[in-house]
Short mmCIF file of C-alpha atoms in Angstrom, two decimals:
data_model
loop_
_atom_site.label_atom_id
_atom_site.label_comp_id
_atom_site.label_asym_id
_atom_site.label_seq_id
_atom_site.Cartn_x
_atom_site.Cartn_y
_atom_site.Cartn_z
CA MET P 26 0.00 0.00 0.00
CA ILE P 27 1.07 3.59 -0.66
CA ARG P 28 1.74 5.35 2.64
CA VAL P 29 0.19 8.81 2.52
CA ALA P 30 0.10 11.83 4.82
CA LEU P 31 -2.73 14.37 4.77
CA CYS P 32 -2.02 18.06 5.31
CA GLY P 33 -5.09 19.99 6.45
CA MET P 34 -8.26 18.76 8.16
CA GLY P 35 -10.67 21.48 7.07
CA TYR P 36 -13.84 20.86 5.07
CA TRP P 37 -12.17 19.17 2.10
CA GLY P 38 -9.43 17.60 4.19
CA ARG P 39 -12.08 15.70 6.18
CA ASN P 40 -13.47 14.31 2.92
CA LEU P 41 -10.01 13.19 1.83
CA PHE P 42 -9.40 11.67 5.26
CA ARG P 43 -12.50 9.50 4.87
CA VAL P 44 -11.61 8.36 1.37
CA PHE P 45 -7.94 7.67 2.08
CA SER P 46 -8.90 5.77 5.25
CA ASN P 47 -11.19 3.46 3.25
CA SER P 48 -8.89 3.05 0.24
CA ARG P 49 -7.28 -0.30 -0.53
CA ALA P 50 -4.48 1.47 -2.38
CA PHE P 51 -3.41 3.82 0.42
CA ASP P 52 -2.41 3.55 4.04
CA LEU P 53 -3.12 6.88 5.76
CA VAL P 54 -0.30 7.06 8.27
CA ALA P 55 -0.04 10.74 9.24
CA VAL P 56 -1.98 14.00 9.45
CA VAL P 57 -0.65 17.55 9.68
CA ASP P 58 -2.90 20.24 11.14
CA ALA P 59 -2.05 23.40 13.07
CA ASN P 60 -5.17 23.19 15.25
CA PRO P 61 -4.36 21.39 18.55
CA GLU P 62 -8.04 20.50 19.07
CA VAL P 63 -8.08 18.67 15.74
CA ARG P 64 -4.94 16.76 16.66
CA GLU P 65 -6.35 15.85 20.10
CA ARG P 66 -9.55 14.52 18.54
CA LEU P 67 -7.64 12.47 15.98
CA ALA P 68 -5.31 11.11 18.67
CA SER P 69 -8.27 9.80 20.65
CA GLN P 70 -10.17 8.40 17.67
CA HIS P 71 -7.23 7.14 15.59
CA PRO P 72 -4.35 6.30 17.93
CA HIS P 73 -2.32 4.70 15.11
CA LEU P 74 -1.92 8.03 13.28
CA GLN P 75 1.23 10.12 13.41
CA LEU P 76 0.18 13.71 14.15
CA TYR P 77 2.12 16.89 13.40
CA ASP P 78 1.50 20.61 13.67
CA ASP P 79 3.89 21.51 10.83
CA VAL P 80 4.81 19.82 7.56
CA SER P 81 8.53 20.31 8.16
CA GLU P 82 8.26 18.00 11.19
CA LEU P 83 6.47 15.41 9.09
CA LEU P 84 9.17 15.45 6.44
CA LYS P 85 11.89 14.77 8.97
CA HIS P 86 10.52 11.26 9.36
CA SER P 87 10.78 8.52 6.75
CA GLY P 88 8.16 5.96 5.87
CA ILE P 89 5.87 8.15 3.76
CA ASP P 90 5.43 7.83 -0.01
CA ALA P 91 2.95 10.62 -0.78
CA VAL P 92 1.36 13.77 0.59
CA ALA P 93 -2.16 15.08 0.01
CA ILE P 94 -2.53 18.84 0.51
CA ALA P 95 -5.90 20.29 1.56
CA THR P 96 -4.77 23.54 3.17
CA PRO P 97 -5.66 27.13 2.20
CA VAL P 98 -4.28 27.99 -1.25
CA SER P 99 -1.56 30.26 0.08
CA PHE P 100 0.16 27.23 1.63
CA HIS P 101 -0.07 24.93 -1.40
CA TYR P 102 3.19 25.89 -3.07
CA GLU P 103 5.49 25.71 -0.06
CA ILE P 104 4.12 22.39 1.21
CA ALA P 105 4.19 20.83 -2.26
CA ARG P 106 7.71 22.12 -2.89
CA GLN P 107 9.02 20.64 0.35
CA ALA P 108 7.27 17.32 -0.30
CA ILE P 109 8.63 17.01 -3.85
CA GLU P 110 12.14 17.88 -2.69
CA ALA P 111 11.78 15.14 -0.08
CA GLY P 112 11.05 12.68 -2.89
CA LEU P 113 7.32 12.33 -2.25
CA HIS P 114 4.40 12.13 -4.66
CA VAL P 115 1.95 15.03 -4.26
CA LEU P 116 -1.80 15.45 -4.57
CA VAL P 117 -2.83 19.09 -4.11
CA GLU P 118 -6.33 20.55 -3.83
CA LYS P 119 -7.50 22.99 -6.51
CA PRO P 120 -6.46 25.58 -7.43
CA MET P 121 -2.95 24.16 -7.60
CA THR P 122 -1.22 27.35 -6.42
CA ALA P 123 -1.85 31.06 -5.95
CA SER P 124 0.14 31.98 -9.08
CA SER P 125 1.27 30.48 -12.38
CA ALA P 126 4.91 31.12 -11.42
CA GLU P 127 4.49 28.87 -8.39
CA ALA P 128 2.69 26.23 -10.45
CA ASP P 129 5.37 26.29 -13.15
CA ASP P 130 8.06 25.81 -10.53
CA LEU P 131 6.30 22.78 -9.03
CA VAL P 132 5.89 21.19 -12.46
CA ALA P 133 9.60 21.57 -13.12
CA ARG P 134 10.58 20.19 -9.71
CA ALA P 135 8.28 17.17 -10.03
CA ALA P 136 9.66 16.37 -13.50
CA LEU P 137 13.25 16.68 -12.26
CA ARG P 138 12.58 14.36 -9.33
CA GLY P 139 10.40 11.94 -11.29
CA ARG P 140 7.52 12.38 -8.83
CA THR P 141 3.79 12.44 -9.48
CA LEU P 142 2.23 15.89 -9.14
CA MET P 143 -1.55 15.70 -9.39
CA VAL P 144 -4.23 18.34 -8.80
CA ASP P 145 -7.53 17.37 -7.20
CA HIS P 146 -9.97 18.51 -9.88
CA THR P 147 -12.61 16.07 -8.66
CA PHE P 148 -15.25 17.00 -11.25
CA LEU P 149 -13.13 15.34 -13.94
CA PHE P 150 -14.16 12.04 -12.32
CA HIS P 151 -17.87 12.84 -12.12
CA PRO P 152 -20.05 10.48 -14.24
CA ALA P 153 -21.85 13.46 -15.81
CA VAL P 154 -18.56 15.08 -16.89
CA ARG P 155 -17.30 11.77 -18.26
CA LYS P 156 -20.51 11.45 -20.28
CA LEU P 157 -20.15 15.03 -21.52
CA ASP P 158 -16.59 14.29 -22.59
CA GLU P 159 -17.77 11.15 -24.39
CA LEU P 160 -20.47 13.10 -26.26
CA VAL P 161 -18.04 15.84 -27.29
CA LYS P 162 -15.21 13.50 -28.32
CA SER P 163 -17.54 11.23 -30.31
CA GLY P 164 -18.95 14.16 -32.27
CA ALA P 165 -22.48 13.42 -31.08
CA LEU P 166 -23.05 17.08 -30.18
CA GLY P 167 -21.57 18.40 -33.42
CA HIS P 168 -19.73 21.70 -33.33
CA ILE P 169 -19.73 23.14 -29.79
CA SER P 170 -20.77 26.78 -29.80
CA TYR P 171 -21.27 27.59 -26.12
CA TYR P 172 -20.80 26.47 -22.52
CA ASP P 173 -22.97 28.24 -19.96
CA SER P 174 -22.56 27.64 -16.23
CA GLN P 175 -24.36 28.78 -13.08
CA ARG P 176 -22.43 28.01 -9.90
CA ILE P 177 -24.18 30.06 -7.23
CA ASN P 178 -25.13 29.72 -3.54
CA LEU P 179 -25.35 31.66 -0.29
CA GLY P 180 -21.73 31.49 0.95
CA LEU P 181 -19.48 29.90 1.93
CA PHE P 182 -17.27 32.97 2.11
CA GLN P 183 -13.64 31.82 2.00
CA PRO P 184 -10.95 33.53 4.11
CA ASP P 185 -8.13 33.25 1.58
CA VAL P 186 -9.68 33.31 -1.92
CA ASN P 187 -12.44 35.29 -3.62
CA VAL P 188 -15.43 33.76 -5.38
CA LEU P 189 -13.52 33.51 -8.67
CA TRP P 190 -10.71 31.39 -7.21
CA ASP P 191 -13.16 29.35 -5.14
CA LEU P 192 -15.67 28.34 -7.81
CA ALA P 193 -14.25 28.94 -11.30
CA PRO P 194 -11.62 26.13 -11.19
CA HIS P 195 -14.44 23.58 -11.39
CA ASP P 196 -15.69 24.90 -14.73
CA LEU P 197 -12.21 25.65 -16.06
CA SER P 198 -11.15 22.05 -15.47
CA ILE P 199 -14.25 20.77 -17.28
CA LEU P 200 -13.66 23.19 -20.15
CA ASP P 201 -10.02 22.14 -20.46
CA LEU P 202 -11.18 18.53 -20.72
CA LEU P 203 -13.91 19.25 -23.29
CA VAL P 204 -12.20 21.89 -25.42
CA GLY P 205 -8.58 20.79 -25.14
CA SER P 206 -7.14 24.30 -25.36
CA GLU P 207 -6.77 27.46 -23.33
CA PRO P 208 -9.04 30.43 -24.09
CA VAL P 209 -7.76 33.02 -26.55
CA HIS P 210 -9.42 35.87 -24.65
CA VAL P 211 -10.83 36.26 -21.12
CA GLU P 212 -13.27 38.86 -19.80
CA ALA P 213 -14.47 39.21 -16.21
CA THR P 214 -16.44 41.54 -14.04
CA GLY P 215 -17.68 41.28 -10.48
CA TYR P 216 -18.81 42.99 -7.31
CA CYS P 217 -17.61 43.28 -3.71
CA HIS P 218 -20.67 43.50 -1.49
CA VAL P 219 -19.07 42.45 1.79
CA ASN P 220 -15.29 42.94 1.72
CA GLU P 221 -13.71 45.68 -0.38
CA GLY P 222 -11.43 44.26 -3.07
CA PHE P 223 -12.73 40.73 -2.43
CA PRO P 224 -15.38 39.86 -5.05
CA ASP P 225 -18.32 37.73 -3.91
CA ILE P 226 -19.99 37.76 -7.34
CA ALA P 227 -18.16 37.28 -10.64
CA TYR P 228 -19.14 36.88 -14.28
CA VAL P 229 -16.49 35.39 -16.54
CA THR P 230 -16.58 35.06 -20.33
CA LEU P 231 -13.97 32.94 -22.09
CA HIS P 232 -13.48 32.91 -25.84
CA TYR P 233 -12.05 29.76 -27.41
CA PRO P 234 -10.97 28.92 -30.97
CA SER P 235 -13.67 28.10 -33.55
CA SER P 236 -16.14 30.65 -32.14
CA MET P 237 -16.77 28.72 -28.92
CA VAL P 238 -17.70 30.90 -25.94
CA ALA P 239 -18.07 29.99 -22.27
CA HIS P 240 -19.84 32.06 -19.64
CA LEU P 241 -19.55 31.47 -15.88
CA ASN P 242 -21.96 32.95 -13.33
CA LEU P 243 -20.27 32.64 -9.92
CA SER P 244 -21.81 33.87 -6.68
CA TRP P 245 -21.76 33.55 -2.90
CA MET P 246 -24.78 35.88 -2.71
CA SER P 247 -27.61 33.73 -4.08
CA PRO P 248 -30.50 32.62 -1.83
CA ILE P 249 -30.53 29.26 -3.61
CA LYS P 250 -27.85 26.81 -4.61
CA VAL P 251 -27.60 26.19 -8.36
CA ARG P 252 -25.12 23.91 -10.11
CA ARG P 253 -26.17 23.93 -13.75
CA ILE P 254 -24.20 23.64 -16.99
CA ALA P 255 -25.57 23.88 -20.52
CA VAL P 256 -23.49 22.86 -23.55
CA GLY P 257 -24.76 23.78 -26.98
CA GLY P 258 -23.78 21.82 -30.08
CA SER P 259 -24.88 22.00 -33.69
CA GLU P 260 -26.41 18.50 -33.46
CA GLN P 261 -27.47 18.15 -29.84
CA MET P 262 -27.54 20.18 -26.64
CA VAL P 263 -26.90 18.99 -23.09
CA VAL P 264 -27.95 20.31 -19.69
CA TRP P 265 -26.37 19.01 -16.49
CA ASP P 266 -28.23 19.98 -13.33
CA ASP P 267 -26.20 18.61 -10.43
CA MET P 268 -29.02 19.42 -7.99
CA ASN P 269 -31.40 17.10 -9.88
CA ARG P 270 -30.75 13.70 -8.34
CA GLU P 271 -33.23 11.82 -10.53
CA GLU P 272 -32.25 13.06 -14.01
CA PRO P 273 -29.06 15.13 -13.65
CA LEU P 274 -28.07 14.97 -17.33
CA LYS P 275 -30.48 15.64 -20.20
CA ILE P 276 -29.58 15.42 -23.88
CA TYR P 277 -31.77 17.49 -26.19
CA ASP P 278 -32.05 16.45 -29.84
CA SER P 279 -32.58 20.09 -30.74
CA GLY P 280 -30.70 22.65 -32.74
CA ILE P 281 -30.61 25.28 -35.43
CA SER P 282 -30.14 24.82 -39.17
CA PHE P 283 -29.65 27.59 -41.69
CA ARG P 284 -31.37 28.38 -44.95
CA ALA P 285 -29.97 30.36 -47.82
CA LYS P 286 -29.57 34.10 -47.47
CA THR P 287 -32.53 36.31 -48.29
CA GLU P 288 -32.50 39.22 -50.69
CA ARG P 289 -31.51 41.45 -47.75
CA ASP P 290 -28.43 39.26 -47.20
CA MET P 291 -29.90 37.81 -43.98
CA ILE P 292 -29.52 34.19 -42.88
CA LEU P 293 -32.81 32.85 -41.57
CA PRO P 294 -32.47 29.95 -39.14
CA SER P 295 -34.90 27.08 -38.82
CA TYR P 296 -35.37 25.32 -35.52
CA ARG P 297 -35.35 21.60 -34.84
CA ILE P 298 -37.05 20.48 -31.63
CA GLY P 299 -36.61 16.79 -30.99
CA SER P 300 -36.76 14.34 -28.13
CA VAL P 301 -35.10 14.60 -24.72
CA HIS P 302 -33.03 11.74 -23.36
CA SER P 303 -31.70 11.34 -19.82
CA PRO P 304 -28.97 8.67 -19.80
CA ARG P 305 -28.24 6.57 -16.75
CA LEU P 306 -24.98 7.68 -15.16
CA ALA P 307 -22.97 4.84 -13.71
CA GLY P 308 -20.00 5.30 -11.45
CA SER P 309 -18.83 5.56 -7.88
CA GLU P 310 -18.18 8.68 -5.82
CA PRO P 311 -15.95 11.04 -7.87
CA LEU P 312 -13.62 11.69 -4.93
CA VAL P 313 -13.08 7.96 -4.51
CA ASP P 314 -12.27 7.58 -8.21
CA MET P 315 -9.90 10.56 -8.01
CA VAL P 316 -7.94 9.05 -5.11
CA GLU P 317 -7.78 5.64 -6.77
CA HIS P 318 -6.51 7.32 -9.94
CA PHE P 319 -3.79 9.04 -7.91
CA GLY P 320 -2.67 5.63 -6.70
CA ALA P 321 -2.73 4.15 -10.21
CA VAL P 322 -0.62 7.05 -11.51
CA ILE P 323 1.95 6.54 -8.76
CA ARG P 324 2.15 2.84 -9.63
CA GLY P 325 2.64 3.70 -13.31
CA GLU P 326 -0.62 2.05 -14.36
CA GLN P 327 -2.40 5.14 -15.72
CA SER P 328 -1.54 8.52 -17.22
CA CYS P 329 -2.57 11.41 -14.99
CA VAL P 330 -5.66 13.26 -16.21
CA SER P 331 -5.00 16.30 -13.99
CA ASP P 332 -1.24 16.51 -13.69
CA GLY P 333 0.83 19.56 -12.87
CA ALA P 334 0.68 20.84 -16.45
CA PHE P 335 -3.13 20.62 -16.32
CA GLY P 336 -3.19 22.50 -13.02
CA LEU P 337 -0.82 25.12 -14.42
CA ARG P 338 -3.18 25.83 -17.33
CA ILE P 339 -6.08 26.36 -14.92
CA VAL P 340 -4.08 28.75 -12.72
CA ARG P 341 -2.85 30.63 -15.81
CA THR P 342 -6.45 31.17 -16.95
CA MET P 343 -7.44 32.17 -13.42
CA GLU P 344 -4.77 34.87 -13.44
CA ARG P 345 -6.06 36.23 -16.74
CA ALA P 346 -9.60 36.31 -15.35
CA GLN P 347 -8.39 37.98 -12.15
CA SER P 348 -6.58 40.68 -14.13
CA ALA P 349 -9.74 41.43 -16.13
CA LEU P 350 -11.79 41.36 -12.93
CA ASP P 351 -9.45 43.79 -11.17
CA LEU P 352 -9.66 46.21 -14.08
CA ASN P 353 -13.44 46.19 -14.10
CA LEU P 354 -13.64 46.49 -10.32
CA ARG P 355 -11.57 49.68 -10.49
CA ARG P 356 -13.82 51.05 -13.21
CA ALA P 357 -16.96 50.15 -11.26
CA ARG P 358 -15.69 51.80 -8.08
CA ALA P 359 -14.87 54.96 -9.97
CA VAL P 360 -18.36 55.14 -11.49
CA THR P 361 -20.69 53.90 -8.77
CA ARG P 362 -18.94 54.28 -5.42
CA ALA P 363 -21.65 51.94 -4.13
CA PRO P 364 -21.60 51.26 -0.36
CA SER P 365 -20.85 47.77 0.89
CA LEU P 366 -23.33 45.74 2.92
CA LYS P 367 -21.32 46.59 6.04
CA ALA P 368 -21.66 50.30 5.29
CA ILE P 369 -25.40 49.93 4.75
CA ALA P 370 -25.66 48.12 8.09
CA GLY P 371 -23.82 50.97 9.76
CA GLU P 372 -20.79 48.94 10.78
#
């Protein structure tokens, strides 16, 4: 079994703890967390675990093959760098790092050491995303013209990343899988209703080759939780509603065809409305499949679907979106000077 240590026991770290503990490929031997209460609880419930308050202490001890990192993003680079330099394989939560320079450095270090560097883009292992990828790659959807995503809810406000860095990596990883290229142009705008300079709503538009456009609606300010993606093709269209447990994926045999130009040089479309099909999605929990894939990559049995180069592309696109978002935030502040929610509340 691959002996793994987990760094971080926050929300996502607890999920990884559960999966690694139940995995037949991994032996979870150590946990690193700065919170003494977390370490005390783990010591009482899992007396076999090695517990540390700092990753440097962990790396002083031998007997570990891999490290999984589920800390705040600002810690990703330094922990991953130390682990790779210690000769360990690394799984790091998305986004891979806080900058493309950090991500590029980790990719180079992992290649030099011959270590696996994998980013936890769990949605790549979701049955609905796998089906979407199958439909796109087989040509069943025809030419893809748009990708439209709503990823909104009330919170959770993150202490170290804004809504863009929290939610957009999910869609960017799916887009990278489906499109196979980085966007040629990125636009973004957003709003800071709670903390100045820390967007809680963002709208991102990404332009890809062959006239394909993607639009992301990201929000921590919605009264309802929506996880919905629509993909439009010339032959078929697909809607994935992750909140619909009965029929999450629907394939629409609908589209637009074009007739000859009129005398006014206008193209008049005709509309085709066909049947709707909801395929059965088979598969286990995506996080379980992701962890098992990490093990298979380490053993040399599979090629990594979300390696360091993949993570680097996502971070690079995030930086471009952040730059566009910053520009539009400055323009919006200059024009509106709208008060924040705290100001309205008199705080």
